[in-house]
Structures are given as C-alpha cells and as structure tokens.
Coordinates of C-alpha atoms in Angstrom, one line a residue:
X1 CA -3.3 98.9 -54.5
X2 CA -6.0 96.7 -55.9
X3 CA -9.3 96.8 -54.1
X4 CA -9.1 93.0 -53.5
X5 CA -6.7 93.4 -50.6
X6 CA -8.5 96.4 -49.0
X7 CA -12.0 95.2 -49.4
X8 CA -13.8 93.5 -46.4
X9 CA -13.6 89.7 -46.1
X10 CA -17.2 89.3 -47.0
X11 CA -16.5 90.9 -50.4
X12 CA -13.3 89.1 -51.2
X13 CA -15.0 85.8 -52.3
X14 CA -14.2 84.9 -55.8
X15 CA -17.1 84.5 -58.2
X16 CA -17.6 81.5 -60.5
X17 CA -18.3 82.0 -64.1
X18 CA -21.5 80.6 -65.4
X19 CA -19.5 78.5 -67.8
X20 CA -17.8 76.7 -64.9
X21 CA -18.5 73.0 -64.1
X22 CA -21.6 72.3 -62.1
X23 CA -21.1 72.3 -58.3
X24 CA -20.2 68.9 -56.9
X25 CA -22.7 67.1 -54.8
X26 CA -22.4 67.3 -51.0
X27 CA -20.3 64.4 -49.8
X28 CA -22.2 61.9 -47.6
X29 CA -21.0 61.1 -44.2
X30 CA -22.1 57.5 -44.5
X31 CA -19.2 55.0 -45.2
X32 CA -19.1 53.6 -48.7
X33 CA -19.6 50.1 -47.6
X34 CA -22.6 51.0 -45.5
X35 CA -24.5 52.7 -48.3
X36 CA -27.0 50.5 -50.1
X37 CA -29.0 51.2 -53.2
X38 CA -32.6 52.0 -52.9
X39 CA -33.5 48.7 -54.6
X40 CA -31.7 46.7 -51.9
X41 CA -33.6 48.6 -49.2
X42 CA -36.9 47.8 -50.9
X43 CA -36.0 44.1 -51.2
X44 CA -35.1 43.9 -47.5
X45 CA -38.3 45.6 -46.5
X46 CA -40.4 43.2 -48.6
X47 CA -38.5 40.2 -47.2
X48 CA -39.1 41.3 -43.6
X49 CA -42.7 41.8 -44.4
X50 CA -43.0 38.3 -46.0
X51 CA -41.3 36.7 -42.9
X52 CA -43.7 38.5 -40.6
X53 CA -46.5 37.3 -42.8
X54 CA -45.4 33.7 -42.8
X55 CA -45.1 33.8 -39.0
X56 CA -48.6 35.1 -38.6
X57 CA -49.8 32.4 -40.9
X58 CA -47.9 29.8 -38.8
X59 CA -49.4 31.2 -35.7
X60 CA -52.9 30.7 -37.1
X61 CA -52.1 27.1 -38.0
X62 CA -50.2 26.3 -34.7
X63 CA -51.7 23.4 -32.7
X64 CA -53.8 24.2 -29.7
X65 CA -51.6 24.4 -26.5
X66 CA -48.4 24.9 -28.4
X67 CA -48.1 28.5 -27.1
X68 CA -47.5 30.2 -30.5
X69 CA -51.0 31.9 -30.8
X70 CA -50.7 35.6 -30.4
X71 CA -54.3 36.1 -29.6
X72 CA -55.0 39.8 -29.2
X73 CA -51.4 40.6 -29.8
X74 CA -51.5 39.5 -33.5
X75 CA -53.3 42.6 -34.4
X76 CA -50.0 44.5 -33.8
X77 CA -51.6 47.2 -31.5
X78 CA -49.1 46.5 -28.7
X79 CA -46.1 45.7 -30.9
X80 CA -46.4 48.1 -33.8
X81 CA -42.8 49.1 -33.8
X82 CA -41.0 45.7 -33.3
X83 CA -38.9 44.2 -36.0
X84 CA -39.0 40.7 -37.4
X85 CA -36.1 39.5 -35.2
X86 CA -37.8 41.0 -32.0
X87 CA -41.0 39.2 -32.9
X88 CA -39.3 35.8 -33.3
X89 CA -37.5 36.3 -30.0
X90 CA -40.8 37.2 -28.2
X91 CA -42.5 34.1 -29.7
X92 CA -39.6 31.8 -28.7
X93 CA -39.7 33.1 -25.1
X94 CA -43.5 32.5 -24.9
X95 CA -43.0 29.0 -26.3
X96 CA -40.5 28.2 -23.6
X97 CA -42.7 29.6 -20.9
X98 CA -45.6 27.4 -22.0
X99 CA -43.3 24.3 -22.1
X100 CA -42.2 25.1 -18.5
X101 CA -45.8 25.3 -17.4
X102 CA -46.6 21.9 -18.9
X103 CA -43.5 20.4 -17.2
X104 CA -44.6 21.9 -13.8
X105 CA -48.0 20.3 -14.2
X106 CA -46.4 16.8 -14.5
X107 CA -44.7 17.2 -11.1
X108 CA -41.0 17.5 -12.0
X109 CA -38.7 20.1 -13.4
X110 CA -36.7 18.9 -16.4
X111 CA -34.4 21.9 -16.1
X112 CA -33.4 20.9 -12.5
X113 CA -32.7 17.3 -13.6
X114 CA -30.7 18.4 -16.6
X115 CA -28.9 20.9 -14.4
X116 CA -28.0 18.2 -11.9
X117 CA -26.8 15.8 -14.6
X118 CA -24.7 18.5 -16.3
X119 CA -23.2 19.6 -13.0
X120 CA -22.3 16.1 -12.1
X121 CA -20.7 15.4 -15.4
X122 CA -18.8 18.7 -15.3
X123 CA -17.5 17.8 -11.9
X124 CA -16.3 14.4 -13.2
X125 CA -14.7 16.1 -16.2
X126 CA -12.9 18.6 -14.0
X127 CA -11.7 15.9 -11.6
X128 CA -10.4 13.8 -14.5
X129 CA -8.6 16.8 -16.0
X130 CA -6.9 17.5 -12.7
X131 CA -6.1 13.8 -12.4
X132 CA -7.9 13.0 -9.1
X133 CA -9.8 9.9 -8.0
X134 CA -13.5 10.8 -8.3
X135 CA -15.5 7.6 -8.8
X136 CA -16.4 5.2 -6.1
X137 CA -17.6 2.2 -8.1
X138 CA -16.1 -0.9 -6.5
X139 CA -19.2 -1.7 -4.6
X140 CA -21.6 -1.0 -7.5
X141 CA -20.7 -4.3 -9.4
X142 CA -21.7 -7.9 -8.8
X143 CA -18.3 -9.5 -9.4
X144 CA -19.1 -12.9 -7.8
X145 CA -22.1 -13.5 -10.1
X146 CA -20.1 -12.6 -13.3
X147 CA -20.6 -14.9 -16.3
X148 CA -17.5 -15.9 -18.1
X149 CA -16.4 -17.6 -21.3
X150 CA -13.0 -18.9 -22.5
X151 CA -11.7 -18.1 -25.9
X152 CA -8.4 -19.3 -27.4
X153 CA -6.6 -20.2 -30.6
X154 CA -3.9 -22.9 -31.1
X155 CA -1.2 -20.7 -29.5
X156 CA 1.3 -20.9 -26.7
X157 CA 1.0 -19.1 -23.4
X158 CA -0.9 -15.8 -23.8
X159 CA 1.4 -13.1 -22.6
X160 CA -0.7 -9.9 -22.6
X161 CA -4.0 -8.4 -23.5
X162 CA -5.2 -5.0 -24.6
X163 CA -8.7 -3.5 -25.3
X164 CA -10.3 -0.9 -27.5
X165 CA -14.1 -1.3 -27.4
X166 CA -15.5 -3.4 -28.9
X167 CA -12.3 -5.2 -29.7
X168 CA -9.7 -7.2 -27.7
X169 CA -6.1 -7.9 -28.7
X170 CA -4.1 -10.8 -27.4
X171 CA -0.5 -11.8 -28.0
X172 CA 1.3 -15.1 -27.2
X173 CA 4.8 -16.5 -27.1
X174 CA 4.5 -18.1 -30.5
X175 CA 4.6 -14.6 -32.2
X176 CA 0.8 -14.5 -32.7
X177 CA -1.3 -11.3 -32.5
X178 CA -5.1 -11.9 -32.5
X179 CA -8.0 -9.5 -32.8
X180 CA -11.4 -10.4 -31.2
X181 CA -14.8 -8.8 -31.1
X182 CA -16.5 -9.0 -27.7
X183 CA -20.3 -9.8 -27.5
X184 CA -22.9 -7.3 -26.7
X185 CA -23.7 -6.8 -23.0
X186 CA -26.7 -8.8 -21.7
X187 CA -28.2 -5.7 -20.1
X188 CA -28.1 -3.5 -23.2
X189 CA -30.3 -0.3 -23.3
X190 CA -32.3 -1.8 -26.1
X191 CA -33.3 -4.9 -24.2
X192 CA -34.2 -2.9 -21.1
X193 CA -36.4 -0.4 -23.1
X194 CA -38.1 -3.4 -24.8
X195 CA -39.0 -4.9 -21.5
X196 CA -40.3 -1.6 -20.1
X197 CA -42.5 -0.9 -23.2
X198 CA -43.9 -4.4 -23.0
X199 CA -44.7 -4.0 -19.3
X200 CA -46.5 -0.7 -20.0
X201 CA -48.5 -2.2 -22.8
X202 CA -49.6 -5.1 -20.5
X203 CA -48.0 -7.8 -22.6
X204 CA -45.5 -10.3 -21.5
X205 CA -42.0 -9.4 -22.7
X206 CA -40.4 -12.0 -25.0
X207 CA -37.3 -13.7 -23.8
X208 CA -34.3 -12.3 -25.7
X209 CA -32.6 -14.6 -28.2
X210 CA -29.5 -16.3 -26.7
X211 CA -26.6 -13.8 -27.2
X212 CA -23.1 -14.8 -28.3
X213 CA -21.0 -15.2 -25.2
X214 CA -17.6 -15.9 -26.7
X215 CA -15.7 -13.2 -28.5
X216 CA -15.4 -13.6 -32.2
X217 CA -12.1 -13.9 -33.9
X218 CA -11.6 -11.0 -36.5
X219 CA -8.0 -11.0 -37.6
X220 CA -4.6 -12.7 -37.0
X221 CA -1.0 -11.8 -37.6
X222 CA 1.8 -14.2 -36.9
X223 CA 5.6 -13.8 -37.0
X224 CA 8.3 -16.0 -38.4
X225 CA 11.3 -17.1 -36.5
X226 CA 13.2 -18.0 -39.7
X227 CA 13.4 -14.3 -40.6
X228 CA 15.8 -13.4 -37.8
X229 CA 18.5 -12.0 -40.0
X230 CA 16.2 -10.1 -42.3
X231 CA 16.0 -6.4 -41.3
X232 CA 13.3 -5.8 -44.0
X233 CA 10.9 -8.3 -42.5
X234 CA 7.9 -6.4 -40.8
X235 CA 7.0 -8.9 -38.2
X236 CA 8.1 -10.5 -35.0
X237 CA 10.8 -13.2 -35.0
X238 CA 10.6 -14.2 -31.3
X239 CA 8.0 -14.3 -28.5
X240 CA 5.6 -11.3 -28.2
X241 CA 5.5 -10.1 -24.5
X242 CA 3.3 -7.0 -24.5
X243 CA 0.5 -5.2 -26.5
X244 CA -1.3 -1.9 -26.3
X245 CA -4.2 -0.3 -28.4
X246 CA -4.7 3.4 -29.0
X247 CA -7.9 4.9 -27.6
X248 CA -9.0 6.2 -31.1
X249 CA -8.8 2.7 -32.5
X250 CA -6.1 3.4 -35.2
X251 CA -3.0 1.7 -33.8
X252 CA -2.0 -1.5 -32.1
X253 CA 1.5 -1.8 -30.8
X254 CA 3.4 -5.0 -29.8
X255 CA 6.8 -5.6 -28.3
X256 CA 8.7 -8.8 -27.8
X257 CA 11.8 -10.7 -27.0
X258 CA 13.2 -9.9 -30.4
X259 CA 13.8 -6.2 -29.3
X260 CA 11.2 -5.1 -31.9
X261 CA 8.5 -2.6 -31.4
X262 CA 5.9 -3.0 -34.2
X263 CA 3.0 -0.6 -35.0
X264 CA 0.0 -2.3 -36.6
X265 CA -3.0 -0.9 -38.4
X266 CA -5.8 -1.8 -35.9
X267 CA -8.4 -2.4 -38.7
X268 CA -6.6 -5.2 -40.5
X269 CA -3.4 -5.9 -38.4
X270 CA -1.1 -4.8 -41.2
X271 CA 2.3 -3.6 -40.0
X272 CA 2.9 0.1 -40.4
X273 CA 6.4 0.5 -38.9
X274 CA 9.0 -1.5 -37.1
X275 CA 11.2 0.2 -34.5
X276 CA 14.5 -1.5 -33.4
X277 CA 15.9 1.2 -31.0
X278 CA 15.6 -1.0 -27.9
X279 CA 18.7 -3.1 -27.1
X280 CA 16.9 -5.8 -25.2
X281 CA 13.4 -7.4 -24.8
X282 CA 10.5 -5.0 -24.8
X283 CA 8.5 -5.7 -21.7
X284 CA 5.8 -3.1 -21.7
X285 CA 4.0 -0.5 -23.9
X286 CA 1.3 2.0 -22.9
X287 CA -0.5 4.9 -24.7
X288 CA -0.9 8.2 -23.1
X289 CA -4.6 8.5 -22.5
X290 CA -6.5 10.3 -25.3
X291 CA -3.4 10.7 -27.5
X292 CA -1.2 8.6 -29.8
X293 CA 1.9 9.2 -27.7
X294 CA 3.5 5.9 -26.7
X295 CA 5.8 4.9 -23.8
X296 CA 7.7 1.6 -24.0
X297 CA 9.9 -0.2 -21.3
X298 CA 12.6 -2.7 -21.9
X299 CA 15.1 -5.0 -20.2
X300 CA 17.8 -2.5 -21.4
X301 CA 16.8 -0.4 -18.4
X302 CA 15.3 2.5 -20.5
X303 CA 12.0 4.1 -21.2
X304 CA 11.4 5.3 -24.8
X305 CA 8.9 7.8 -26.1
X306 CA 7.2 7.6 -29.5
X307 CA 4.8 9.7 -31.5
X308 CA 2.6 7.4 -33.6
X309 CA 1.0 10.3 -35.5
X310 CA 4.3 10.8 -37.2
X311 CA 5.5 7.1 -36.6
X312 CA 8.6 8.6 -35.1
X313 CA 11.0 8.0 -32.2
X314 CA 11.1 11.0 -29.7
X315 CA 13.5 10.4 -26.8
X316 CA 15.0 8.0 -24.3
X317 CA 14.7 8.2 -20.5
X318 CA 17.5 6.7 -18.3
X319 CA 17.5 6.0 -14.6
X320 CA 16.6 2.4 -13.7
X321 CA 19.4 0.1 -12.3
X322 CA 17.7 -3.1 -13.5
X323 CA 15.4 -4.2 -16.2
X324 CA 12.1 -2.3 -16.5
X325 CA 9.3 -4.9 -16.2
X326 CA 6.2 -2.7 -16.5
X327 CA 5.0 0.8 -17.2
X328 CA 1.7 2.8 -16.8
X329 CA 0.4 6.2 -17.9
X330 CA -2.7 8.3 -17.9
X331 CA -3.7 11.7 -19.4
X332 CA -0.8 13.9 -18.3
X333 CA 2.7 13.8 -19.8
X334 CA 3.9 11.5 -17.0
X335 CA 4.5 7.8 -16.8
X336 CA 5.3 5.4 -13.9
X337 CA 7.7 2.4 -14.4
X338 CA 9.0 -0.3 -12.1
X339 CA 12.5 -1.7 -12.2
X340 CA 12.3 -5.3 -11.0
X341 CA 15.2 -6.0 -8.7
X342 CA 16.3 -2.4 -8.2
X343 CA 13.1 -2.3 -6.2
X344 CA 12.1 1.2 -7.3
X345 CA 9.2 2.8 -9.0
X346 CA 9.9 6.0 -11.0
X347 CA 7.6 8.8 -12.0
X348 CA 8.9 10.4 -15.2
X349 CA 7.9 14.0 -15.8
X350 CA 8.5 14.3 -19.5
X351 CA 8.0 18.0 -19.9
X352 CA 10.2 18.9 -16.9
X353 CA 12.8 16.2 -17.8
X354 CA 12.8 15.1 -14.2
X355 CA 12.0 11.9 -12.3
X356 CA 10.8 11.0 -8.8
X357 CA 12.2 7.8 -7.3
X358 CA 10.1 5.7 -4.9
X359 CA 11.9 3.0 -2.9
X360 CA 10.3 -0.4 -2.4
X361 CA 10.8 -3.0 0.2
X362 CA 7.2 -3.2 1.4
X363 CA 5.9 -6.4 3.2
X364 CA 9.3 -7.3 4.7
X365 CA 8.2 -6.4 8.2
X366 CA 7.3 -9.5 10.2
X367 CA 3.6 -10.1 10.3
X368 CA 2.4 -11.1 13.8
X369 CA -0.7 -12.9 12.3
X370 CA 1.4 -15.0 10.0
X371 CA 4.4 -15.5 12.2
X372 CA 6.9 -15.0 9.3
X373 CA 7.8 -12.5 6.7
X374 CA 8.8 -12.6 3.0
X375 CA 11.3 -10.2 1.6
X376 CA 10.5 -8.2 -1.5
X377 CA 12.9 -9.1 -4.2
X378 CA 11.4 -7.6 -7.3
X379 CA 8.6 -5.1 -8.2
X380 CA 7.0 -6.6 -11.2
X381 CA 3.7 -4.8 -11.9
X382 CA 2.4 -1.2 -11.7
X383 CA -1.0 0.5 -12.4
X384 CA -2.0 4.1 -12.0
X385 CA -5.1 5.0 -10.0
X386 CA -5.0 8.7 -10.8
X387 CA -2.3 11.3 -11.5
X388 CA -1.2 11.3 -7.9
X389 CA -1.6 7.7 -6.8
X390 CA -0.5 4.3 -8.1
X391 CA -0.3 0.7 -7.0
X392 CA 2.5 -1.9 -7.5
X393 CA 2.7 -5.7 -7.2
X394 CA 5.8 -7.6 -6.1
X395 CA 7.2 -11.1 -6.1
X396 CA 6.5 -11.5 -2.4
X397 CA 2.7 -11.3 -3.1
X398 CA 2.3 -7.8 -1.7
X399 CA 0.2 -4.9 -3.1
X400 CA 1.6 -1.5 -2.3
X401 CA -0.2 1.8 -2.4
X402 CA 1.8 4.9 -3.3
X403 CA 1.3 8.6 -3.5
X404 CA 3.7 11.0 -5.3
X405 CA 4.1 13.0 -2.1
X406 CA 5.9 10.2 -0.2
X407 CA 8.9 8.1 -1.2
X408 CA 7.7 5.0 0.6
X409 CA 4.3 3.2 0.2
X410 CA 1.6 4.6 2.4
X411 CA 0.1 1.1 2.7
X412 CA 1.2 -2.5 1.9
X413 CA -1.1 -5.5 1.8
X414 CA 1.0 -8.7 2.2
X415 CA 0.2 -12.0 0.5
X416 CA -2.6 -10.7 -1.6
X417 CA -3.0 -14.0 -3.4
X418 CA -1.9 -16.3 -0.5
X419 CA 0.8 -18.9 -0.2
X420 CA 1.7 -21.6 -2.7
X421 CA 2.1 -25.0 -1.0
X422 CA 5.5 -26.6 -1.2
X423 CA 6.1 -29.3 -3.8
X424 CA 5.7 -32.9 -2.7
X425 CA 8.9 -34.4 -1.2
X426 CA 9.2 -36.9 -4.0
X427 CA 9.4 -34.0 -6.5
X428 CA 11.7 -31.8 -4.5
X429 CA 14.2 -34.5 -3.5
X430 CA 16.6 -36.6 -5.6
X431 CA 17.5 -39.0 -2.8
X432 CA 16.5 -42.6 -3.0
X433 CA 15.0 -42.4 0.4
X434 CA 12.2 -39.9 0.1
X435 CA 11.8 -37.6 3.1
X436 CA 8.5 -37.6 4.8
X437 CA 8.4 -33.8 5.5
X438 CA 8.3 -31.1 3.0
X439 CA 11.8 -29.8 2.2
X440 CA 10.8 -26.1 1.7
X441 CA 8.4 -23.7 3.2
X442 CA 5.4 -22.4 1.4
X443 CA 6.2 -19.4 -0.8
X444 CA 4.0 -16.4 -1.7
X445 CA 2.3 -16.2 -5.1
X446 CA 3.7 -13.4 -7.2
X447 CA 1.5 -10.6 -8.5
X448 CA 1.6 -11.4 -12.2
X449 CA -1.2 -9.1 -13.4
X450 CA -2.4 -5.7 -12.1
X451 CA -4.8 -3.1 -13.5
X452 CA -7.3 -0.4 -12.5
X453 CA -10.2 1.6 -13.9
X454 CA -8.5 5.0 -14.1
X455 CA -9.7 7.7 -11.7
X456 CA -11.7 5.2 -9.7
X457 CA -11.2 3.1 -6.5
X458 CA -11.3 -0.2 -8.3
X459 CA -8.2 -2.5 -8.5
X460 CA -7.9 -6.0 -10.0
X461 CA -4.9 -8.3 -9.5
X462 CA -4.0 -11.8 -10.7
X463 CA -1.6 -14.6 -9.9
X464 CA -1.8 -18.4 -10.4
X465 CA -4.4 -19.1 -7.6
X466 CA -7.1 -19.3 -10.3
X467 CA -8.9 -16.1 -9.3
X468 CA -9.0 -12.4 -10.2
X469 CA -9.2 -10.6 -6.9
X470 CA -11.0 -7.3 -6.6
X471 CA -9.7 -4.5 -4.3
X472 CA -10.7 -1.0 -3.6
X473 CA -9.2 2.2 -2.2
X474 CA -10.6 3.1 1.2
X475 CA -12.6 6.3 1.7
X476 CA -9.6 8.1 3.3
X477 CA -7.3 7.0 0.4
X478 CA -4.9 5.4 2.9
X479 CA -5.6 1.6 2.6
X480 CA -6.3 -1.2 0.1
X481 CA -9.4 -3.2 1.1
X482 CA -10.6 -6.6 -0.2
X483 CA -13.9 -6.7 -2.1
X484 CA -14.4 -10.2 -3.6
X485 CA -13.3 -12.4 -6.4
X486 CA -14.4 -12.3 -10.0
X487 CA -16.6 -15.3 -11.0
X488 CA -17.4 -16.8 -7.6
X489 CA -17.4 -15.6 -4.0
X490 CA -14.5 -16.4 -1.8
X491 CA -15.3 -19.3 0.5
X492 CA -14.4 -19.8 4.2
X493 CA -14.3 -22.9 6.2
X494 CA -15.3 -23.2 9.8
X495 CA -11.6 -23.3 10.8
X496 CA -10.4 -20.5 8.6
X497 CA -9.8 -16.9 9.3
X498 CA -9.3 -13.7 7.2
X499 CA -6.2 -11.7 7.4
X500 CA -6.1 -8.5 5.4
X501 CA -8.8 -9.8 3.1
X502 CA -7.1 -13.2 2.5
X503 CA -8.5 -16.6 3.5
X504 CA -6.1 -18.7 5.5
X505 CA -6.6 -22.0 7.2
X506 CA -5.4 -22.0 10.8
X507 CA -5.3 -25.8 11.0
X508 CA -2.6 -26.3 8.2
X509 CA 0.8 -25.8 9.7
X510 CA 4.2 -26.5 8.0
X511 CA 7.4 -26.4 10.1
X512 CA 10.0 -24.2 8.4
X513 CA 13.7 -24.3 8.8
X514 CA 13.8 -21.6 11.5
X515 CA 11.0 -23.2 13.4
X516 CA 8.5 -20.5 12.4
X517 CA 4.9 -21.5 11.5
X518 CA 3.7 -20.7 8.0
X519 CA 0.1 -20.5 7.2
X520 CA -1.2 -21.9 3.9
X521 CA -4.1 -20.6 2.0
X522 CA -7.2 -22.8 2.1
X523 CA -7.5 -24.9 -1.0
X524 CA -10.8 -24.1 -2.8
X525 CA -13.4 -26.8 -2.7
X526 CA -14.5 -25.9 -6.2
X527 CA -12.3 -25.8 -9.3
X528 CA -10.4 -22.6 -10.0
X529 CA -12.1 -20.3 -12.5
X530 CA -8.9 -19.6 -14.3
X531 CA -6.5 -22.5 -14.2
X532 CA -3.0 -21.3 -15.1
X533 CA -1.0 -18.1 -14.7
X534 CA -2.8 -14.8 -15.3
X535 CA -0.3 -12.7 -17.3
X536 CA -2.5 -9.7 -17.9
X537 CA -5.8 -8.1 -17.2
X538 CA -7.8 -5.5 -19.2
X539 CA -11.1 -3.8 -18.6
X540 CA -13.8 -2.4 -21.0
X541 CA -16.4 -0.1 -19.5
X542 CA -19.9 -0.8 -21.0
X543 CA -21.9 2.3 -21.8
X544 CA -21.1 5.8 -20.6
X545 CA -18.4 5.3 -17.9
X546 CA -19.6 1.8 -17.1
X547 CA -23.3 2.4 -16.6
X548 CA -24.1 -0.9 -18.3
X549 CA -21.4 -2.9 -16.5
X550 CA -17.8 -3.8 -17.3
X551 CA -16.1 -6.6 -19.3
X552 CA -12.9 -8.0 -17.9
X553 CA -10.4 -10.0 -20.0
X554 CA -7.6 -12.1 -18.5
X555 CA -4.6 -13.4 -20.5
X556 CA -3.9 -16.9 -19.3
X557 CA -0.9 -19.2 -19.9
X558 CA 0.9 -22.2 -18.4
X559 CA 4.1 -20.1 -18.2
X560 CA 5.0 -16.7 -16.8
X561 CA 5.2 -14.1 -19.6
X562 CA 8.8 -13.2 -19.0
X563 CA 10.3 -16.7 -18.5
X564 CA 9.7 -20.4 -17.7
X565 CA 10.5 -20.3 -14.0
X566 CA 7.0 -21.4 -13.1
X567 CA 4.7 -23.8 -15.0
X568 CA 1.1 -24.4 -14.0
X569 CA -1.5 -26.6 -15.5
X570 CA -3.9 -24.7 -17.5
X571 CA -5.1 -23.9 -21.1
X572 CA -3.5 -21.0 -22.8
X573 CA -5.8 -18.3 -24.1
X574 CA -8.1 -15.7 -22.5
X575 CA -11.1 -15.6 -20.3
X576 CA -13.8 -12.9 -20.6
X577 CA -16.0 -11.9 -17.6
X578 CA -19.3 -10.0 -18.1
X579 CA -19.8 -8.1 -14.8
X580 CA -23.1 -6.3 -14.4
X581 CA -24.1 -3.5 -12.1
X582 CA -26.0 -4.6 -9.0
X583 CA -28.9 -2.2 -10.0
X584 CA -29.2 -3.9 -13.4
X585 CA -29.3 -7.4 -11.8
X586 CA -32.0 -6.3 -9.3
X587 CA -34.0 -4.8 -12.1
X588 CA -33.7 -7.9 -14.3
X589 CA -34.6 -10.2 -11.4
X590 CA -37.9 -8.5 -10.9
X591 CA -38.8 -9.3 -14.5
X592 CA -38.8 -12.6 -16.5
X593 CA -35.3 -12.3 -17.8
X594 CA -33.4 -13.8 -14.9
X595 CA -29.7 -13.8 -14.4
X596 CA -27.4 -15.4 -16.9
X597 CA -25.6 -18.4 -15.5
X598 CA -22.2 -19.7 -16.3

C-alpha cells in the first residue's frame, strides 16, 4: 500500500512544484464597494485638513461677540482627535448658546415666543383637520364702522358672488360673468410698519395716498340667448344663478337656468368645458375645501359630483323630494344641501354612500313675545360652520342651528330680519272703494343669503331689509346670538324693544284676520346701506386667517335670484365692505391716520 495512505496527516500535504503559479494574495474581508484606492484616501484627508484650516481662518476673522472664536481651544490641545464634522457641530452649538445669552439680556425669550406661536398654530391646524370650531372672532371686528363701496356693470339683478383672493366673481341674470380685483386693505402691514418706523425716528409719518376703494373690473364673459339650440356653443343661453371659485385660483364654475354647468379658466374667463348632465336649473355649486372636487345642486332634485382636475363627471346623489336650492361643503368628503319645500337638510357622506336627513319646521311654535307664528314653508339657504355644525335660513325668516348628532335644530332664531310691512290698501285691492285698513298681515322677510367663516363662530345673513346682519355662535355652541349690522349700528327708539336680537317697535300694531297682534320692525331713520335684495354674500380674510381684517361682498339685485316673486327698489350690482379688526382701529386712532369714512 502506498505510504500516502499510511503516513500521518501532517505528512500527507501535497507539495507544490517550483514551476507552479505564484500563490494568490490573501482575500480581503472588506467589501468591494467599501475599498477605496490610496489616492482617494489622500484626497479626503487633504480636503478635511483644508476645511479645518478654513474654519480656523474664519474663526480668526469672526466679529467680536459672534461666539465663533475658539480662544484657547483653537490650539487643538483639548480636541486633538475630533473630526471636521465634530468641530463644525461644536462651533454651531457654541454659536447658539451665545445667541441665547444675548436674547436673555434683552429681557425676553424668542424660543418661548416661537414655541407659543407654533403651538397655537398647530392647535388650529389640528382643529381644522378634525373639522371643529376653534376660532372665536365675531367680537374682534368692528362691523358697524366698516367702509363700503358699490361696484356694478350694466347688468340685470346680480344673482351670486364668489371670491378667490384677491379677486371677486359676480354673475347676473343677463348671462354675464364678471371678474373684479379688490383694493388693498387700508391697514396693510406695509403702512403700519412705515408709521412705526417714522415714530421711532421722531418724524411725522406721511399720510398715505388715497387708496382705491372700488374693485377694478378685470374680465367679462357674456352668454347669448340666441344660441339655445347650438350644443357646440360654450356659454350660457339663459340666466346664471350661481358661481364658485376654486381655492387654488385655477377654475371658476357657473350654473344657470339653462341647465348648463360651465367650467371657466379663472385667469381669462375662457370656457374649458360645458356639462349638461343636469335636467333642470343649476341652483348651487361649491368646491370641496382645498381641492378641485365640485358639488352641484339642481331643481332636478339631485346632487352631482365633478372632478375638475380631469374635467369629468363622477356620480349623482338622490334623495331630496323637492328642488335643491342650496349646497355647502368644507374639507371632508361631505356636503350639506337643503331641499326647499321638502323642508329637509341632508348631509351626504360620499365615501360611505350614505346620507343623514334633518327635518325642518323650526320657528312654527307660537312666540309669546310676538303673539303670532309663521310656518316654515321652505328651507332656502345653508352654510357650514364646521364638519359637525351648520346653519340654515328659511322663508319664514328663521335661522336654525343644527348638529349632525340631532335630527332637529338645536336652536331656532325667528324673524332674523324682521317683518315686511303689508302693501298699501290701494295697491293690494282692486275695488273702486279703497279699504282704509291693510288687507294682509305683515310677513317675515326671507333669508335670501347666508354664509360663514369656516371653523369660526361668525355668521352673516341677508334679506331685503337693507342690512347684512352679523351673528355668532354662543360659547356653549347651543345658541345663535346677535352681534350687530355691517355698515352702521342698529338703532333703537325710545319705544322699541329687542327680541332675540331683533329691533321691533311696540307702538306699531296691525290687526290680523284672527285678531292677533303682529309687531313690525322699526323703520330705520337713515337710508338702507344696501337697497334691494341681497342674493349672496362672500367673505375674504385679509392676511393670515383674517389678522388684517375681512372683506365682505354682497350680491344685490331688484329681484330674487330664483324668480320674480318679489321686486324691491335698488340698483343691481355688488357692495364691498372693508371690515377692520378692532385692535387695528385703536392703533390707527392713536396716530395721525384716522379712520376711513364712507
């Protein structure tokens, strides 16, 4: 047997010939991607050295008190082994410490201030995300001292208004869409900073140049009633009843009696798409907050959803038993609509494909103070306060506060805009012998316009009494309380009293058919601020969340937007109100600027 198999293991190793290939180098345990040539290592070392050198040079040139001098540490005795990144981090920490010491010497801590501001803003953002009321701002504005300016074109009754800062869009019954640019606020940050700097310098601040008060007309688009049978015509062929503007300023949408829903380019009012899916007049359009998702309501008793990013129709929602007169929406995929004479408000949950039905009928209970009651025949207006609360307006003049947790209103304010006096006997009677007493009792003024500032306690309503009335939600979120009127304070006579925030004259009595006593609103001694019927109200918040005030726009006409049942004397167009915060008015009254007058 060969010795190879019997020899010990230490002697069984095969021997290599001298002519064999040289032994392979020992394989490195470092991954291939991590190995770097010696040249790269030398370049990195030189670069770190140059960075450290530049930092030491900057330290030598740093201004006194900046906190970047190393002093005795620059010699490197205490930090011999630190890298360039550790050195930069140490210097940055020292710089922040020096800045903090300087701030402490001035007597306030900027970090605490920033922390409080950030915390407050985060709380507001979280509350808005959850859809809760979080801003109590109704008492922070001076509505009675608001300045106003009328602006109009040669159009018929203005039916609706929409805003997208700094632009306002109005539509009228003669198929006209107008784009306006609103003026700058009188209390702009630039003017305030100029006054403060002049005061610090000891000089008298110059009076600012008179600012433009009337909005400027930018663009116009008008329909043509002669194109009724032309399906290719991209415009309205009948009265426009509603308008909405997207929050990003890209789209403007109008709907009208011609059953058309038209999407316009907001920049130049060029039509982008015409939708004809509705089978009757389009009465309302609203954008979902922060998106280009659109909801539309119609007299065909349906709600339709649209995606304007794709310019496409999405789906139809059914449920109302009468024509849908108004619709509102906020950030979540929900919308609230009111169904006129079916006397219901419906919350549509689009994602869940469900709806909540809220039954109306508020204000029908006999009021002891008035001695009579007025039945609710139609719910005409709706506006959302937050994702859980909304308010509606009816044809009996009542404002109702709703929450999604109850099927009935939690509070109803009757006769929010008072009673309309009966027509004179000579106008109401066709007899040759004119009766001496009125033939009808006073009737309540309808709620023809309603809006809110989302996620706040502020509510604005309009009718044909010549005033925009301001309301607020009570602290317990259970009541609607009167604040004041926009443009001038509400007046009282010596014989008048206030009922639920309304001004009524106890001396004016009119016998009704049933012998009841009806109370009339006191006639204002000064001319109405807004003569005519207020068909729509929109609000623009100046600055960050209204810190510089708000701008209110009212659409006014001699006719109601949906019909000609009521005609009131007044000029068609719009009225813009500049409402400032009370703090800004007080600050300006202490200087030389003074308050702007109407």
